[in-house]
Coordinates of C-alpha atoms in Angstrom, one line a residue:
Chain A
M1 CA 125.2 -76.8 -65.6
I2 CA 122.7 -74.2 -64.2
S3 CA 120.8 -71.7 -66.2
L4 CA 118.2 -69.4 -64.7
R5 CA 116.4 -67.2 -67.1
G6 CA 114.1 -64.4 -66.1
V7 CA 113.2 -66.3 -62.7
S8 CA 110.8 -64.7 -60.3
L9 CA 109.5 -66.3 -57.3
T10 CA 106.6 -64.9 -55.2
Y11 CA 105.3 -66.5 -52.1
A12 CA 101.6 -67.2 -51.5
N13 CA 101.7 -64.4 -49.0
G14 CA 102.9 -62.0 -51.7
V15 CA 106.5 -61.8 -50.6
R16 CA 108.8 -61.6 -53.7
A17 CA 111.8 -63.9 -52.9
L18 CA 113.3 -63.6 -56.4
D19 CA 112.7 -60.8 -59.0
D20 CA 113.7 -61.5 -62.6
V21 CA 116.9 -63.4 -62.1
D22 CA 119.3 -64.4 -64.7
L23 CA 122.1 -66.7 -63.8
E24 CA 124.5 -69.0 -65.5
I25 CA 126.9 -71.6 -63.7
A26 CA 129.3 -73.7 -65.7
K27 CA 129.9 -77.4 -65.4
G28 CA 132.6 -77.9 -62.7
A29 CA 132.3 -74.4 -61.1
F30 CA 132.4 -73.5 -57.5
V31 CA 130.0 -70.6 -56.6
F32 CA 129.1 -68.8 -53.5
L33 CA 125.7 -67.6 -53.1
V34 CA 125.6 -64.8 -50.4
G35 CA 123.4 -62.3 -49.0
H36 CA 121.4 -61.4 -45.8
S37 CA 118.9 -64.1 -44.5
G38 CA 115.6 -63.9 -46.6
T39 CA 117.4 -62.6 -49.6
G40 CA 116.3 -65.7 -51.6
K41 CA 119.4 -67.8 -51.4
S42 CA 117.6 -70.8 -50.3
S43 CA 114.7 -70.3 -52.5
L44 CA 117.1 -70.2 -55.4
L45 CA 118.6 -73.4 -54.4
K46 CA 115.2 -75.0 -53.9
L47 CA 114.2 -74.1 -57.4
L48 CA 117.3 -76.1 -58.6
Y49 CA 116.3 -79.4 -56.7
R50 CA 112.5 -78.7 -57.5
E51 CA 111.4 -78.3 -54.0
M52 CA 109.8 -75.1 -55.4
T53 CA 108.8 -74.0 -58.9
P54 CA 109.3 -70.4 -60.0
S55 CA 106.2 -68.1 -60.5
A56 CA 107.9 -66.9 -63.8
G57 CA 111.0 -67.9 -65.9
N58 CA 112.8 -71.0 -66.7
V59 CA 115.2 -73.2 -64.5
F60 CA 117.6 -75.7 -66.3
V61 CA 119.7 -78.0 -64.5
D62 CA 122.2 -80.0 -66.7
G63 CA 120.0 -79.3 -69.8
I64 CA 116.8 -80.3 -68.2
R65 CA 114.0 -77.8 -67.6
V66 CA 113.4 -78.5 -64.1
D67 CA 110.4 -76.4 -63.7
K68 CA 108.3 -78.6 -66.0
L69 CA 109.1 -81.8 -64.7
T70 CA 106.5 -84.4 -63.6
R71 CA 106.5 -85.8 -60.1
R72 CA 108.2 -89.0 -61.2
K73 CA 111.0 -87.3 -63.1
V74 CA 111.6 -85.0 -60.2
A75 CA 112.8 -88.2 -58.2
Q76 CA 115.2 -89.0 -61.1
L77 CA 116.5 -85.4 -61.1
R78 CA 117.3 -85.6 -57.4
R79 CA 119.5 -88.7 -57.9
N80 CA 121.7 -86.5 -59.8
I81 CA 121.8 -83.6 -57.3
G82 CA 123.2 -83.8 -53.8
V83 CA 121.9 -81.4 -51.2
V84 CA 123.5 -80.5 -47.8
F85 CA 121.9 -78.4 -45.0
Q86 CA 122.8 -76.4 -41.9
D87 CA 121.1 -79.0 -39.6
F88 CA 122.6 -82.1 -41.4
K89 CA 119.1 -83.9 -41.5
L90 CA 120.6 -87.3 -40.4
L91 CA 118.5 -90.0 -39.1
A92 CA 119.3 -90.5 -35.4
H93 CA 118.5 -94.2 -35.0
K94 CA 120.8 -95.2 -38.0
T95 CA 124.5 -95.4 -38.1
V96 CA 126.8 -93.4 -40.3
W97 CA 126.9 -96.2 -42.7
E98 CA 123.2 -96.7 -42.9
N99 CA 122.5 -93.1 -43.3
V100 CA 124.7 -92.8 -46.4
A101 CA 123.4 -96.2 -47.6
F102 CA 119.9 -95.0 -47.1
A103 CA 120.1 -92.6 -49.9
L104 CA 120.9 -95.5 -52.4
Q105 CA 118.6 -98.1 -50.8
V106 CA 115.4 -95.9 -51.1
T107 CA 116.0 -95.5 -54.7
G108 CA 116.0 -99.1 -55.2
A109 CA 119.8 -99.6 -55.7
R110 CA 121.1 -103.1 -56.0
T111 CA 123.1 -104.3 -52.9
K112 CA 126.2 -104.7 -55.0
D113 CA 126.2 -100.9 -55.9
V114 CA 125.3 -100.1 -52.1
M115 CA 128.4 -102.2 -51.0
R116 CA 130.8 -100.5 -53.5
Q117 CA 129.6 -96.8 -53.3
V118 CA 129.0 -96.4 -49.5
P119 CA 132.6 -97.1 -48.7
R120 CA 133.8 -94.8 -51.4
A121 CA 131.8 -91.9 -50.1
L122 CA 132.8 -92.4 -46.6
D123 CA 136.5 -92.5 -47.6
M124 CA 135.9 -89.4 -49.6
V125 CA 134.8 -87.5 -46.4
G126 CA 137.3 -89.3 -44.2
L127 CA 134.5 -91.1 -42.0
A128 CA 135.2 -94.7 -42.9
H129 CA 136.5 -95.4 -39.3
K130 CA 133.3 -94.3 -37.7
S131 CA 130.9 -95.9 -40.0
R132 CA 129.3 -97.9 -37.2
M133 CA 128.7 -95.0 -35.0
F134 CA 125.4 -93.1 -34.5
P135 CA 125.0 -89.3 -35.4
S136 CA 124.8 -88.6 -31.7
E137 CA 128.2 -90.0 -31.2
L138 CA 129.9 -87.6 -33.6
S139 CA 131.0 -84.0 -33.5
G140 CA 129.1 -81.3 -35.6
G141 CA 131.8 -81.3 -38.3
E142 CA 131.6 -85.2 -38.6
Q143 CA 127.9 -85.2 -38.7
Q144 CA 128.1 -82.7 -41.7
R145 CA 130.6 -84.9 -43.3
C146 CA 128.2 -87.9 -43.0
A147 CA 125.6 -85.6 -44.6
I148 CA 128.0 -85.0 -47.4
A149 CA 128.9 -88.4 -47.9
R150 CA 125.1 -89.2 -48.4
A151 CA 124.8 -86.4 -50.8
L152 CA 127.7 -87.8 -52.7
V153 CA 126.9 -91.4 -52.6
N154 CA 124.8 -91.3 -55.9
N155 CA 127.9 -89.5 -57.8
P156 CA 125.9 -86.4 -58.4
K157 CA 127.0 -83.9 -61.0
L158 CA 125.7 -81.1 -58.8
L159 CA 126.2 -80.5 -55.1
L160 CA 124.0 -77.8 -53.4
C161 CA 124.9 -76.7 -49.8
D162 CA 122.6 -74.5 -47.9
E163 CA 124.5 -72.8 -45.1
P164 CA 126.7 -76.0 -44.6
T165 CA 128.8 -74.5 -41.9
G166 CA 126.1 -72.5 -40.2
N167 CA 126.2 -74.8 -37.1
L168 CA 130.1 -75.3 -37.0
D169 CA 133.0 -73.7 -35.0
P170 CA 135.6 -72.1 -37.3
S171 CA 138.0 -75.2 -37.4
N172 CA 135.1 -77.5 -38.5
T173 CA 134.1 -74.9 -40.9
T174 CA 137.5 -74.7 -42.4
E175 CA 137.4 -78.7 -42.6
I176 CA 134.1 -78.7 -44.4
M177 CA 135.1 -76.0 -47.0
E178 CA 138.2 -77.9 -47.8
L179 CA 136.2 -81.0 -48.4
L180 CA 133.8 -79.1 -50.7
Q181 CA 136.8 -77.9 -52.7
R182 CA 138.3 -81.5 -52.9
I183 CA 134.9 -82.6 -54.2
N184 CA 134.7 -79.7 -56.6
L185 CA 138.3 -80.8 -58.0
K186 CA 137.0 -84.1 -58.8
G187 CA 134.5 -82.4 -61.2
T188 CA 131.3 -82.0 -59.2
T189 CA 129.7 -78.6 -59.6
V190 CA 129.3 -77.0 -56.1
V191 CA 126.9 -74.1 -55.2
V192 CA 127.3 -72.9 -51.6
A193 CA 124.8 -70.6 -50.0
T194 CA 126.3 -68.8 -46.9
H195 CA 126.5 -65.7 -45.0
N196 CA 130.0 -66.6 -43.5
Q197 CA 132.0 -63.7 -44.8
A198 CA 135.4 -65.0 -43.6
V199 CA 135.0 -68.2 -45.6
V200 CA 134.0 -66.4 -48.8
D201 CA 136.7 -63.7 -48.4
R202 CA 139.5 -66.3 -47.8
M203 CA 138.6 -68.7 -50.7
R204 CA 138.2 -66.3 -53.4
R205 CA 135.8 -68.1 -55.6
R206 CA 133.1 -66.8 -57.8
V207 CA 130.6 -64.9 -55.6
V208 CA 126.9 -64.1 -56.6
R209 CA 125.3 -61.6 -54.1
L210 CA 121.6 -61.5 -53.7
E211 CA 119.8 -58.6 -52.4
D212 CA 116.0 -58.2 -52.2
G213 CA 115.5 -61.0 -54.7
R214 CA 118.1 -59.5 -57.4
I215 CA 121.7 -60.2 -58.2
L216 CA 123.5 -57.2 -56.8
H217 CA 126.9 -58.4 -58.0
D218 CA 128.6 -61.4 -59.6
D219 CA 132.3 -61.6 -59.5
E220 CA 134.8 -64.3 -60.4
R221 CA 137.3 -64.6 -57.5
G222 CA 135.3 -62.2 -55.6
F223 CA 134.6 -60.9 -52.1
Y224 CA 131.6 -61.4 -49.8
F225 CA 130.7 -57.5 -50.2
G226 CA 131.9 -57.1 -53.8
G227 CA 135.0 -56.6 -55.8
L228 CA 137.1 -54.6 -53.3
G229 CA 136.8 -57.0 -50.3
Q230 CA 137.3 -55.6 -46.8
T231 CA 137.0 -52.0 -47.8
Q232 CA 133.5 -52.5 -48.6
V233 CA 132.8 -53.9 -45.2
L234 CA 133.4 -50.5 -43.6
S235 CA 131.2 -48.7 -45.9
G236 CA 128.6 -51.5 -46.4
Chain B
M1 CA 116.6 -112.1 -56.2
D2 CA 118.5 -109.3 -54.4
W3 CA 118.3 -110.5 -50.7
G4 CA 120.0 -107.4 -49.5
R5 CA 117.2 -105.2 -50.9
L6 CA 114.6 -107.4 -49.4
K7 CA 116.3 -107.4 -46.2
F8 CA 116.5 -103.7 -46.1
F9 CA 112.9 -103.3 -47.0
L10 CA 111.7 -105.7 -44.2
G11 CA 114.1 -104.2 -41.8
E12 CA 112.5 -100.8 -42.6
V13 CA 108.9 -102.2 -41.9
F14 CA 109.8 -104.2 -38.9
T15 CA 111.8 -101.4 -37.1
N16 CA 109.1 -98.8 -37.9
F17 CA 106.4 -101.4 -36.8
T18 CA 108.1 -101.9 -33.5
R19 CA 109.0 -98.3 -33.0
N20 CA 105.6 -97.2 -33.1
A21 CA 104.2 -100.2 -31.1
A22 CA 101.7 -98.3 -29.0
M23 CA 100.0 -96.9 -32.1
Q24 CA 100.0 -100.3 -34.0
V25 CA 98.2 -101.8 -30.8
T26 CA 95.5 -99.3 -31.3
A27 CA 95.4 -100.1 -35.1
I28 CA 95.3 -104.0 -34.5
G29 CA 92.7 -103.6 -31.7
T30 CA 90.4 -101.6 -34.2
V31 CA 90.6 -104.1 -36.7
A32 CA 90.1 -107.0 -34.4
V33 CA 86.8 -105.5 -32.9
T34 CA 85.6 -104.8 -36.3
I35 CA 86.5 -108.3 -37.7
V36 CA 84.8 -110.0 -34.6
M37 CA 81.5 -108.3 -35.4
L38 CA 82.0 -109.0 -39.0
G39 CA 82.9 -112.5 -38.6
A40 CA 80.1 -113.2 -36.2
F41 CA 77.6 -111.6 -38.8
L42 CA 79.0 -113.6 -41.6
Y43 CA 78.7 -116.7 -39.8
V44 CA 75.0 -116.1 -39.1
R45 CA 74.6 -115.1 -42.8
D46 CA 76.1 -118.2 -44.2
T47 CA 74.2 -120.4 -41.7
V48 CA 70.9 -118.9 -42.9
A49 CA 71.8 -119.2 -46.6
S50 CA 72.8 -122.7 -46.0
V51 CA 69.4 -123.5 -44.4
G52 CA 67.6 -121.6 -47.2
N53 CA 69.5 -123.2 -50.0
G54 CA 69.0 -126.6 -48.3
L55 CA 65.2 -126.2 -48.2
L56 CA 65.1 -124.6 -51.7
S57 CA 67.0 -127.5 -53.4
K58 CA 64.2 -129.9 -52.3
I59 CA 61.6 -127.8 -54.0
E60 CA 60.0 -129.7 -56.9
I61 CA 57.8 -128.5 -59.6
A62 CA 54.9 -130.8 -60.4
V63 CA 54.1 -130.7 -64.0
Y64 CA 50.5 -132.2 -64.5
L65 CA 49.5 -133.4 -67.9
T66 CA 46.1 -133.4 -69.3
D67 CA 44.2 -136.6 -69.5
A68 CA 43.9 -136.2 -73.2
T69 CA 47.8 -136.1 -73.5
T70 CA 49.2 -138.7 -75.9
D71 CA 52.2 -140.9 -75.2
A72 CA 54.0 -139.1 -78.0
Q73 CA 53.4 -135.7 -76.5
S74 CA 54.5 -136.8 -73.2
K75 CA 57.6 -138.1 -74.8
T76 CA 58.2 -134.8 -76.4
I77 CA 57.8 -133.0 -73.1
A78 CA 60.2 -135.4 -71.5
A79 CA 62.8 -134.8 -74.0
K80 CA 62.3 -130.9 -73.8
L81 CA 62.7 -131.1 -70.0
A82 CA 65.8 -133.4 -70.2
A83 CA 67.4 -130.7 -72.7
D84 CA 66.8 -127.9 -70.6
P85 CA 70.2 -126.9 -68.9
R86 CA 68.4 -125.1 -66.0
I87 CA 66.8 -128.6 -64.9
A88 CA 68.7 -130.9 -62.6
S89 CA 66.5 -133.9 -62.7
V90 CA 63.2 -135.1 -64.2
E91 CA 61.1 -137.9 -62.8
Y92 CA 58.1 -139.2 -64.6
V93 CA 55.3 -140.3 -62.2
P94 CA 52.5 -142.1 -63.9
K95 CA 49.0 -141.7 -62.4
R96 CA 49.1 -145.0 -60.4
D97 CA 52.4 -144.2 -58.8
G98 CA 50.9 -140.8 -57.8
L99 CA 48.1 -142.5 -56.1
R100 CA 50.4 -144.8 -54.2
R101 CA 52.7 -141.9 -53.2
L102 CA 49.6 -139.9 -52.1
Q103 CA 48.5 -143.0 -50.1
E104 CA 51.9 -142.9 -48.4
V105 CA 51.7 -139.2 -47.5
V106 CA 48.2 -139.3 -46.1
G107 CA 48.4 -142.7 -44.4
K108 CA 45.7 -145.1 -43.6
D109 CA 42.9 -142.6 -42.9
F110 CA 42.3 -142.2 -46.4
D111 CA 41.4 -145.3 -48.1
T112 CA 42.3 -145.1 -51.9
S113 CA 40.7 -148.5 -52.6
L114 CA 37.3 -146.8 -52.3
L115 CA 38.0 -144.7 -55.3
T116 CA 36.4 -146.1 -58.5
T117 CA 38.6 -144.2 -60.8
N118 CA 42.1 -142.7 -60.2
P119 CA 41.5 -138.8 -60.1
L120 CA 45.5 -138.1 -60.4
P121 CA 46.8 -137.0 -63.7
N122 CA 50.2 -138.4 -65.1
A123 CA 52.8 -136.0 -64.0
F124 CA 56.6 -135.0 -64.2
H125 CA 58.6 -134.0 -61.1
V126 CA 61.1 -131.5 -62.1
R127 CA 64.0 -130.2 -59.8
V128 CA 66.0 -127.1 -61.1
H129 CA 69.7 -126.3 -60.3
R130 CA 69.2 -122.7 -59.0
P131 CA 66.3 -122.0 -56.6
D132 CA 65.7 -118.5 -58.1
Q133 CA 65.0 -120.2 -61.3
V134 CA 62.0 -122.2 -60.0
A135 CA 59.4 -119.6 -61.2
V136 CA 60.8 -119.0 -64.5
V137 CA 61.2 -122.6 -65.4
A138 CA 57.7 -123.5 -64.2
A139 CA 56.1 -120.6 -66.4
H140 CA 58.2 -121.9 -69.3
I141 CA 56.9 -125.6 -68.8
D142 CA 53.4 -124.3 -68.4
R143 CA 53.2 -123.3 -72.0
F144 CA 54.1 -126.9 -73.3
A145 CA 51.4 -128.7 -75.4
G146 CA 49.8 -131.3 -73.2
V147 CA 50.7 -129.9 -69.9
A148 CA 47.6 -129.0 -67.8
K149 CA 49.3 -127.0 -65.1
T150 CA 52.5 -126.7 -63.1
D151 CA 52.7 -126.4 -59.4
Y152 CA 55.3 -125.6 -56.8
A153 CA 55.4 -124.0 -53.4
A154 CA 55.5 -120.5 -54.6
D155 CA 55.2 -118.9 -51.2
T156 CA 58.1 -120.8 -49.7
V157 CA 60.4 -120.2 -52.5
D158 CA 59.8 -116.4 -52.6
K159 CA 60.2 -116.0 -48.9
L160 CA 63.2 -117.9 -48.7
L161 CA 64.7 -116.3 -51.5
R162 CA 63.9 -113.0 -50.3
V163 CA 65.6 -113.8 -46.8
V164 CA 68.6 -115.0 -48.5
D165 CA 68.8 -111.9 -50.7
V166 CA 68.2 -109.6 -47.9
L167 CA 70.8 -110.9 -45.8
A168 CA 73.4 -110.9 -48.6
R169 CA 72.6 -107.3 -49.1
I170 CA 72.8 -106.5 -45.5
G171 CA 76.2 -108.3 -45.4
L172 CA 77.7 -106.2 -48.2
V173 CA 76.5 -102.9 -46.5
M174 CA 77.8 -104.1 -43.0
I175 CA 81.3 -104.9 -44.7
G176 CA 81.3 -101.7 -46.4
L177 CA 80.4 -99.8 -43.1
L178 CA 82.6 -101.6 -41.0
V179 CA 85.6 -101.4 -43.5
F180 CA 85.0 -97.7 -43.8
T181 CA 85.0 -97.0 -39.9
A182 CA 88.0 -99.1 -39.4
A183 CA 89.8 -97.5 -42.2
I184 CA 89.3 -94.0 -40.8
I185 CA 90.5 -95.1 -37.4
I186 CA 93.4 -96.8 -38.8
A187 CA 94.3 -94.1 -41.2
N188 CA 94.4 -91.7 -38.3
T189 CA 96.8 -94.0 -36.6
I190 CA 99.0 -94.3 -39.5
R191 CA 98.9 -90.7 -40.0
L192 CA 100.6 -90.3 -36.5
T193 CA 103.2 -92.8 -37.8
V194 CA 103.9 -90.9 -41.0
F195 CA 104.2 -87.8 -38.9
A196 CA 106.7 -89.4 -36.5
R197 CA 108.7 -90.4 -39.6
R198 CA 108.3 -87.1 -41.7
R199 CA 112.2 -86.7 -41.4
E200 CA 112.8 -90.0 -43.2
I201 CA 110.2 -89.1 -45.8
A202 CA 111.8 -85.7 -46.3
I203 CA 115.2 -87.3 -46.7
M204 CA 113.8 -90.0 -49.0
Q205 CA 112.2 -87.4 -51.3
L206 CA 115.4 -85.4 -51.2
V207 CA 117.6 -88.0 -52.4
G208 CA 115.2 -89.2 -55.2
A209 CA 113.0 -92.0 -54.0
T210 CA 109.8 -92.3 -55.8
N211 CA 106.4 -91.8 -54.1
M212 CA 105.6 -95.4 -54.6
Y213 CA 108.7 -96.5 -53.0
I214 CA 108.1 -94.0 -50.0
R215 CA 104.4 -95.5 -49.6
M216 CA 105.5 -99.3 -49.9
P217 CA 106.7 -99.7 -46.2
F218 CA 103.8 -97.9 -44.8
I219 CA 101.4 -100.1 -46.8
A220 CA 103.1 -103.1 -45.9
E221 CA 102.8 -102.0 -42.2
G222 CA 99.2 -101.2 -42.6
M223 CA 98.7 -104.5 -44.0
L224 CA 100.6 -106.4 -41.2
A225 CA 98.5 -104.4 -38.6
G226 CA 95.4 -105.4 -40.5
V227 CA 96.2 -109.1 -40.8
L228 CA 97.4 -109.2 -37.1
G229 CA 94.0 -107.7 -36.2
A230 CA 92.1 -110.0 -38.3
G231 CA 94.2 -113.1 -36.9
L232 CA 93.4 -111.9 -33.3
A233 CA 89.6 -111.5 -34.2
L234 CA 89.6 -115.0 -35.7
G235 CA 91.1 -116.4 -32.4
V236 CA 88.4 -114.7 -30.5
L237 CA 85.7 -116.0 -33.1
Y238 CA 87.1 -119.6 -32.8
I239 CA 87.0 -119.9 -29.1
A240 CA 83.4 -118.4 -29.2
R241 CA 82.5 -120.9 -31.9
L242 CA 83.6 -123.8 -29.7
E243 CA 81.7 -122.4 -26.9
V244 CA 78.6 -121.4 -28.7
I245 CA 77.8 -123.5 -31.6
P246 CA 77.3 -126.9 -29.9
K247 CA 74.7 -125.2 -27.6
L248 CA 73.0 -123.7 -30.6
A249 CA 73.2 -127.0 -32.5
Q250 CA 71.4 -128.7 -29.5
M251 CA 68.7 -126.0 -29.3
L252 CA 68.2 -125.6 -33.0
A253 CA 68.5 -129.4 -34.0
F254 CA 66.9 -129.0 -37.4
V255 CA 69.3 -126.2 -38.6
P256 CA 72.2 -127.8 -40.5
F257 CA 75.3 -126.0 -39.3
Q258 CA 77.2 -126.2 -42.5
V259 CA 79.4 -123.0 -42.9
N260 CA 82.6 -123.0 -44.9
E261 CA 84.7 -121.8 -42.0
G262 CA 88.0 -121.9 -44.1
M263 CA 86.4 -119.4 -46.6
L264 CA 85.1 -117.3 -43.7
A265 CA 88.5 -117.0 -42.3
L266 CA 90.0 -116.2 -45.6
E267 CA 87.4 -113.3 -46.0
C268 CA 88.1 -111.8 -42.5
L269 CA 91.9 -111.9 -43.3
A270 CA 91.3 -110.2 -46.7
V271 CA 89.1 -107.6 -45.2
G272 CA 91.7 -106.9 -42.5
A273 CA 94.5 -106.7 -45.0
A274 CA 92.4 -104.4 -47.3
V275 CA 91.4 -102.2 -44.5
G276 CA 95.1 -101.7 -43.5
M277 CA 96.4 -101.2 -47.0
I278 CA 93.7 -98.7 -47.9
S279 CA 94.0 -96.6 -45.0
A280 CA 97.9 -96.5 -45.3
W281 CA 97.7 -95.6 -48.8
L282 CA 95.1 -92.7 -48.0
S283 CA 97.2 -91.4 -45.1
V284 CA 100.7 -91.4 -46.7
G285 CA 99.0 -90.0 -50.1
R286 CA 97.8 -87.1 -48.2
Y287 CA 101.3 -86.4 -46.7
L288 CA 103.1 -86.8 -50.0
R289 CA 100.8 -84.3 -51.9
A290 CA 101.2 -81.7 -49.3

């Protein structure tokens, strides 16, 4: 699903966010991207949905070379990628239903499809009963579920989450992570950038750790700080 | 037709328009002031043009034949004149009719019965379709065999043509300048509304809306502001017209106030809509590229 080959990313100010990174993520995988703030996690996600282009190397998503896309094709690409952020990015003056429908409507979707897909996405995240409420009337966890519904409404093959639980308390965090697992079980590839060690260590999925723009370790069923889990916390 | 899609689009335009009401009022006001000036000027321009064209359409070319010109030659000339597509009408004025007309023009003070011979030549009176062709057609006829000379009010034609032409040019420049100024002000206003909606735009881009689709509501909004401004201006102009034109018409009795007001109103609306659309396109475009 995702393939990065020799990818480097240097900002205009000379800071090297990614340094010759190779990474393969299979279809249907669930992957944590971990590391301190500023180690290039968000930048890596941005390369995938073409918010940024690499200074060197190639980025492939679902067989498409993303770094070479024209502006028009970028729009097409993003309809196949759902993105979720720490700050939800919901529109305050629109209801839950309208926020989710918005993602379809602005791509020119037919009303018939909107009416069919929005309830399905809201059901998936368990917000169908609050579809007429505004974001300000929801809890943080519910707002994030609304954002996830919006990311899912296009039936994307890939869901990217940038610190999805960064603004949430532990119980809401658990809820959101369980939701992401369920989405993954339905076949969507999920990549979660986080520095929530508890979540990563509990879930034991593939963990890719970035440090100073390089991949420090990459383990199946890994821990936040590497293969040995908690013991690394003490020394790391 | 997918009514839901249309409803969504119009809903977006409407809510955004009313949400930024204060800024839209600025834009509408700018367009209105611009178009009041433009409309007043265009009215004057059209009036002068209609006066000018009215006078010009009465200009005749007098084609005088030589005394030696035979009937056959004169028939050939008549045929050539009739065949020329630039010529609207041809009238043959034989010398005795010419004398009678002269008598009518100069009146009793000049007694033509005192003349022993008729000094006037036979002539054709020619009118052309387009006033700016008077000189060319006259020069063309001048070369016909049997034609002594052609004559027309050269000075009047030249001056009138120049006035109409200059006014048309000034009109174009004015439209350009006013549209440019208004577009800048409106572009700034719209830039503020774009900025106020940067979250929507970011989300639209994120979920894969095309730039064209992101632009459209803004352009519709700009157009709406432009047309509303133009409508307001037309209202002001209409009231001014009711007050001012009858008085002017009284003072300048000889001026025919024949302006195509429907056309003028359409022109103003079109300029308003264009200003709104262009400025919206520019201000959103800058944002999308950034």
